[in-house]
């Protein structure tokens, strides 16, 4: 019998001895006032933990059947540190059953369907709310603050749908592998990341969590900052401003012109210039539409226009600090 099992049985025995040794209440004196009625303690509070509900030797019992690298990898993680009193494998902890629940019935049945146990993952019979309650019981400070209002919670996504705790390194916590975990559900964004213009996520230089907070946020799209622009300019500081001459779409929302996850156009643009610019700016009266050779001054289209669009002249499209930069040309 290991130390954990002995501790459980000792706790159970102490509770039984204490209840047996407790003195009975003496009858009150004839003229003494009757004592106030004391409510009976709740059964859950009065009863000791049923040691038989747990496996007799903790993790040693579990590993008798579940001894494979997919399970034993947990011993290389923070959850299995024996010197961490907060962890399941700390002194007096319930080890595997701290997360999966009491497994005594499962052991006595010789295995088989894990009735009553909590099975983690996105394709199990255990409800996501029950799975997540086990995780959030410990991770209140670093995960549960905004979780109830998050999109993942509203979609009943279990923690174990993204996190893999029985591996030495959780894939979702590494920039090199996080993208595959997130895009297993967010497939439209997975497609965007393979377009010619994209953020360097496939190259391992960025991760989804550089912009998004998966555990919940008060910002739109669970962004790490309050707005889209604050999130973008945390890296693209040169476009933060304020500018003497501002471009209104830029100050409102970067995604008015840019596709954040990837685009077939350069610079993550939604469309090429001048077509993108003309979604707001009327082209009539301005040498920007080369319909025919007679449509432009001199009968010839401008080489600057045909070569690169509006930004050949209006180069400071994100804003200008030049006193003569009203048209964002410098």
Coordinates of C-alpha atoms in Angstrom, one line a residue:
X1 CA 0.0 0.0 0.0
X2 CA 1.5 3.3 -1.0
X3 CA 1.7 6.5 1.1
X4 CA -1.4 8.1 -0.6
X5 CA -3.6 5.0 0.2
X6 CA -2.4 4.9 3.8
X7 CA -3.2 8.6 4.2
X8 CA -6.7 8.2 2.9
X9 CA -7.4 5.2 5.2
X10 CA -5.9 7.1 8.2
X11 CA -8.1 10.1 7.5
X12 CA -11.1 7.8 7.3
X13 CA -10.2 5.9 10.5
X14 CA -9.7 9.2 12.5
X15 CA -13.1 10.4 11.5
X16 CA -14.8 7.1 12.6
X17 CA -12.9 7.1 16.0
X18 CA -13.8 10.7 16.6
X19 CA -17.5 10.1 16.1
X20 CA -17.4 7.0 18.4
X21 CA -15.6 8.8 21.2
X22 CA -17.8 11.8 21.2
X23 CA -19.8 12.0 24.6
X24 CA -23.5 11.9 24.5
X25 CA -25.5 15.0 25.5
X26 CA -26.4 15.0 29.2
X27 CA -30.1 15.4 30.0
X28 CA -30.9 18.9 31.1
X29 CA -31.8 19.7 34.7
X30 CA -35.6 19.8 35.4
X31 CA -35.7 23.6 35.9
X32 CA -33.0 24.4 33.3
X33 CA -34.1 25.9 30.0
X34 CA -34.2 23.5 27.1
X35 CA -31.1 24.0 24.8
X36 CA -31.8 25.5 21.4
X37 CA -32.2 23.0 18.7
X38 CA -29.0 22.6 16.7
X39 CA -29.5 21.8 13.0
X40 CA -28.1 18.5 11.9
X41 CA -25.0 18.8 9.8
X42 CA -25.3 18.1 6.1
X43 CA -24.4 14.5 5.2
X44 CA -21.7 15.7 2.9
X45 CA -20.0 17.7 5.6
X46 CA -20.4 15.2 8.4
X47 CA -19.4 12.1 6.5
X48 CA -15.7 11.3 5.9
X49 CA -14.5 10.7 2.4
X50 CA -15.4 7.3 1.2
X51 CA -12.0 5.7 0.6
X52 CA -13.5 2.9 -1.4
X53 CA -14.6 5.3 -4.1
X54 CA -10.9 5.8 -5.1
X55 CA -8.4 3.3 -6.5
X56 CA -6.4 1.5 -3.8
X57 CA -3.0 2.7 -4.9
X58 CA -3.7 5.9 -6.8
X59 CA -1.7 6.4 -10.0
X60 CA 0.0 3.0 -9.5
X61 CA -3.3 1.3 -10.0
X62 CA -4.1 3.4 -13.1
X63 CA -0.7 2.7 -14.7
X64 CA -1.3 -1.0 -14.4
X65 CA -3.4 -0.7 -17.5
X66 CA -2.8 2.8 -18.8
X67 CA 1.0 2.5 -19.1
X68 CA 1.8 4.0 -22.5
X69 CA 3.7 7.1 -23.6
X70 CA 0.4 9.0 -24.4
X71 CA -0.4 8.8 -20.6
X72 CA 2.9 8.7 -18.9
X73 CA 4.0 11.9 -20.6
X74 CA 2.3 13.7 -17.8
X75 CA 5.2 12.9 -15.5
X76 CA 7.3 15.4 -17.5
X77 CA 4.8 18.2 -17.0
X78 CA 4.0 20.7 -14.2
X79 CA 0.9 18.7 -13.2
X80 CA 3.0 15.8 -11.9
X81 CA 5.5 17.7 -9.8
X82 CA 5.6 15.8 -6.4
X83 CA 7.0 18.9 -4.6
X84 CA 4.2 21.2 -5.7
X85 CA 1.4 21.1 -3.0
X86 CA -1.0 22.8 -5.4
X87 CA -0.6 20.0 -8.0
X88 CA -2.5 16.7 -8.2
X89 CA 0.7 14.8 -7.6
X90 CA 1.8 16.9 -4.6
X91 CA 1.9 15.4 -1.1
X92 CA -1.5 14.1 -0.2
X93 CA -2.9 14.8 -3.6
X94 CA -5.3 12.5 -5.4
X95 CA -3.0 12.1 -8.4
X96 CA -4.9 10.9 -11.6
X97 CA -8.2 11.0 -9.7
X98 CA -7.8 14.6 -8.8
X99 CA -8.8 15.4 -12.4
X100 CA -10.6 12.3 -13.6
X101 CA -12.6 11.7 -10.4
X102 CA -12.9 8.6 -8.2
X103 CA -12.0 5.4 -10.1
X104 CA -12.6 2.7 -7.5
X105 CA -15.7 1.4 -9.3
X106 CA -13.8 1.3 -12.6
X107 CA -10.9 -0.6 -11.0
X108 CA -13.2 -3.2 -9.3
X109 CA -15.0 -3.8 -12.6
X110 CA -11.6 -4.7 -14.2
X111 CA -11.7 -1.7 -16.5
X112 CA -14.2 -1.4 -19.3
X113 CA -16.4 1.7 -19.8
X114 CA -15.2 4.5 -17.5
X115 CA -18.6 5.0 -15.9
X116 CA -18.6 7.9 -13.5
X117 CA -15.1 9.0 -14.5
X118 CA -14.4 12.3 -16.2
X119 CA -13.0 11.7 -19.7
X120 CA -11.4 14.7 -21.3
X121 CA -11.5 15.8 -24.9
X122 CA -13.9 17.2 -27.5
X123 CA -15.2 13.7 -28.5
X124 CA -16.2 12.2 -25.2
X125 CA -19.5 11.6 -23.4
X126 CA -18.4 13.9 -20.5
X127 CA -20.1 17.3 -20.9
X128 CA -17.8 20.2 -21.6
X129 CA -19.0 22.1 -18.6
X130 CA -18.1 19.2 -16.3
X131 CA -14.7 18.8 -17.9
X132 CA -14.0 22.6 -17.6
X133 CA -15.1 22.7 -14.0
X134 CA -12.3 20.4 -13.1
X135 CA -9.7 22.6 -14.9
X136 CA -11.1 25.9 -13.6
X137 CA -11.1 24.6 -10.1
X138 CA -7.3 25.3 -10.1
X139 CA -6.9 27.7 -13.0
X140 CA -9.2 30.4 -11.7
X141 CA -6.5 33.1 -11.7
X142 CA -5.0 32.6 -15.2
X143 CA -7.9 31.3 -17.3
X144 CA -11.3 31.8 -15.7
X145 CA -11.6 35.6 -15.4
X146 CA -13.3 36.1 -18.8
X147 CA -14.0 32.5 -19.7
X148 CA -17.8 32.5 -19.0
X149 CA -18.4 35.3 -21.6
X150 CA -16.0 33.9 -24.2
X151 CA -16.9 32.5 -27.6
X152 CA -15.3 29.2 -26.7
X153 CA -17.4 28.8 -23.6
X154 CA -20.6 29.7 -25.5
X155 CA -19.7 27.0 -28.1
X156 CA -19.1 24.4 -25.3
X157 CA -15.5 24.0 -26.2
X158 CA -13.7 21.9 -23.5
X159 CA -10.3 22.9 -22.3
X160 CA -9.0 19.6 -23.4
X161 CA -10.3 20.3 -26.9
X162 CA -7.3 22.7 -27.3
X163 CA -4.9 21.6 -24.5
X164 CA -3.1 18.2 -24.4
X165 CA -1.9 17.7 -20.8
X166 CA -0.4 14.2 -21.1
X167 CA 2.4 15.4 -23.4
X168 CA 5.7 16.9 -22.3
X169 CA 5.0 20.1 -24.3
X170 CA 1.4 21.2 -24.9
X171 CA 1.2 21.9 -28.7
X172 CA -1.1 24.8 -28.2
X173 CA 1.5 26.6 -26.1
X174 CA 4.2 26.5 -28.8
X175 CA 4.3 29.0 -31.7
X176 CA 5.5 26.2 -34.0
X177 CA 2.5 24.0 -33.4
X178 CA -0.3 26.3 -32.1
X179 CA -1.5 27.2 -35.6
X180 CA -2.5 23.5 -36.3
X181 CA -4.5 23.3 -33.0
X182 CA -6.4 26.5 -33.6
X183 CA -7.1 26.0 -37.3
X184 CA -8.4 22.5 -36.8
X185 CA -11.6 24.4 -36.0
X186 CA -10.9 27.8 -37.6
X187 CA -10.5 26.4 -41.1
X188 CA -11.2 29.6 -43.1
X189 CA -8.3 31.2 -41.3
X190 CA -6.2 28.2 -42.1
X191 CA -6.8 28.8 -45.8
X192 CA -5.9 32.5 -45.5
X193 CA -2.6 31.7 -44.0
X194 CA -1.5 29.9 -47.2
X195 CA -2.2 32.9 -49.4
X196 CA 0.8 34.8 -50.8
X197 CA 0.5 37.7 -48.4
X198 CA 0.2 36.6 -44.8
X199 CA 1.5 37.1 -41.3
X200 CA 4.5 34.9 -40.5
X201 CA 2.6 32.3 -38.6
X202 CA 3.4 29.3 -40.7
X203 CA 7.0 30.3 -40.4
X204 CA 6.7 30.1 -36.6
X205 CA 7.4 33.8 -35.9
X206 CA 3.9 34.5 -34.7
X207 CA 1.1 32.6 -33.0
X208 CA -2.7 33.1 -32.8
X209 CA -2.4 34.2 -29.2
X210 CA -0.2 37.2 -30.2
X211 CA -3.5 38.8 -31.3
X212 CA -6.3 36.7 -29.7
X213 CA -7.1 35.7 -26.1
X214 CA -8.6 32.2 -26.3
X215 CA -9.9 32.3 -22.7
X216 CA -12.1 35.3 -23.3
X217 CA -11.8 39.1 -23.7
X218 CA -14.0 42.1 -23.6
X219 CA -12.7 43.2 -27.0
X220 CA -14.1 42.1 -30.4
X221 CA -13.0 38.8 -31.7
X222 CA -11.3 38.1 -28.3
X223 CA -8.4 40.4 -29.2
X224 CA -5.6 41.0 -26.7
X225 CA -6.2 44.8 -26.9
X226 CA -9.4 46.8 -26.6
X227 CA -9.7 47.5 -30.3
X228 CA -8.4 46.2 -33.7
X229 CA -6.2 49.2 -34.1
X230 CA -4.6 48.9 -30.7
X231 CA -3.9 45.2 -31.4
X232 CA -2.3 46.0 -34.8
X233 CA -0.2 48.9 -33.7
X234 CA 1.2 47.0 -30.8
X235 CA 3.5 45.6 -33.5
X236 CA 3.1 48.2 -36.3
X237 CA 3.9 51.2 -34.1
X238 CA 4.9 53.4 -37.1
X239 CA 1.2 53.6 -38.0
X240 CA -0.1 54.4 -34.6
X241 CA -0.1 58.2 -34.9
X242 CA -1.4 60.6 -34.0
X243 CA -0.8 62.4 -37.3
X244 CA -1.3 65.9 -38.4
X245 CA -3.2 64.7 -41.4
X246 CA -5.1 61.5 -40.7
X247 CA -6.8 59.0 -43.0
X248 CA -10.2 58.3 -41.5
X249 CA -10.4 54.6 -42.4
X250 CA -7.0 54.1 -40.8
X251 CA -8.1 55.6 -37.5
X252 CA -11.3 53.7 -37.4
X253 CA -10.3 50.1 -38.2
X254 CA -7.2 48.6 -39.9
X255 CA -9.4 45.7 -41.2
X256 CA -11.3 48.2 -43.5
X257 CA -8.4 47.8 -46.0
X258 CA -6.5 44.8 -44.7
X259 CA -7.2 41.1 -44.3
X260 CA -5.4 40.1 -41.0
X261 CA -5.1 36.4 -41.7
X262 CA -4.0 36.5 -45.3
X263 CA -4.7 37.9 -48.8
X264 CA -3.9 37.2 -52.4
X265 CA -3.0 40.9 -52.7
X266 CA 0.2 42.5 -51.4
X267 CA 0.4 44.0 -47.9
X268 CA -2.7 41.9 -46.9
X269 CA -4.9 44.3 -48.8
X270 CA -8.5 43.3 -49.6
X271 CA -8.2 44.6 -53.2
X272 CA -5.5 46.1 -55.3
X273 CA -5.3 49.9 -55.8
X274 CA -7.0 51.8 -57.3
X275 CA -10.0 49.5 -56.8
X276 CA -9.6 49.4 -53.0
X277 CA -9.3 53.2 -52.9
X278 CA -12.4 53.6 -55.1
X279 CA -14.6 51.8 -52.7
X280 CA -14.6 55.1 -50.8
X281 CA -13.2 57.7 -53.3
X282 CA -15.1 58.5 -56.4
X283 CA -12.8 58.2 -59.5
X284 CA -14.6 60.7 -61.7
X285 CA -12.7 63.9 -62.3
X286 CA -9.4 62.3 -61.2
X287 CA -6.9 60.6 -63.5
X288 CA -7.4 57.2 -62.0
X289 CA -9.6 55.3 -64.4
X290 CA -8.0 54.4 -67.8
X291 CA -11.1 53.4 -69.6
X292 CA -9.9 54.6 -73.0
X293 CA -6.8 56.4 -74.3
X294 CA -8.9 59.6 -74.3
X295 CA -9.9 59.2 -70.7
X296 CA -6.7 60.7 -69.3
X297 CA -4.9 64.0 -69.9
X298 CA -2.8 63.9 -73.0
X299 CA -4.5 60.8 -74.3
X300 CA -2.1 58.4 -72.5
X301 CA -2.6 56.7 -69.1
X302 CA -0.2 57.8 -66.4
X303 CA 2.7 55.4 -66.0
X304 CA 2.6 56.0 -62.3
X305 CA -1.1 55.0 -62.1
X306 CA -0.7 51.9 -64.2
X307 CA 2.4 50.8 -62.5
X308 CA 1.3 50.9 -58.9
X309 CA -2.0 52.6 -58.3
X310 CA -2.9 55.5 -56.0
X311 CA -0.1 55.0 -53.5
X312 CA 2.6 56.0 -56.1
X313 CA 1.5 59.6 -55.3
X314 CA -0.4 59.2 -52.1
X315 CA 2.4 57.3 -50.4
X316 CA 1.5 58.3 -46.8
X317 CA -1.8 56.6 -46.8
X318 CA -1.7 55.8 -43.1
X319 CA -1.2 59.5 -42.2
X320 CA 1.2 62.4 -42.7
X321 CA 2.9 64.9 -40.4
X322 CA 4.0 67.2 -43.2
X323 CA 2.4 70.6 -43.2
X324 CA 1.7 70.1 -46.9
X325 CA 0.5 66.5 -46.5
X326 CA -3.2 67.2 -46.7
X327 CA -3.5 64.8 -49.6
X328 CA -1.3 62.3 -47.9
X329 CA 1.3 62.7 -50.6
X330 CA 4.2 63.2 -48.2

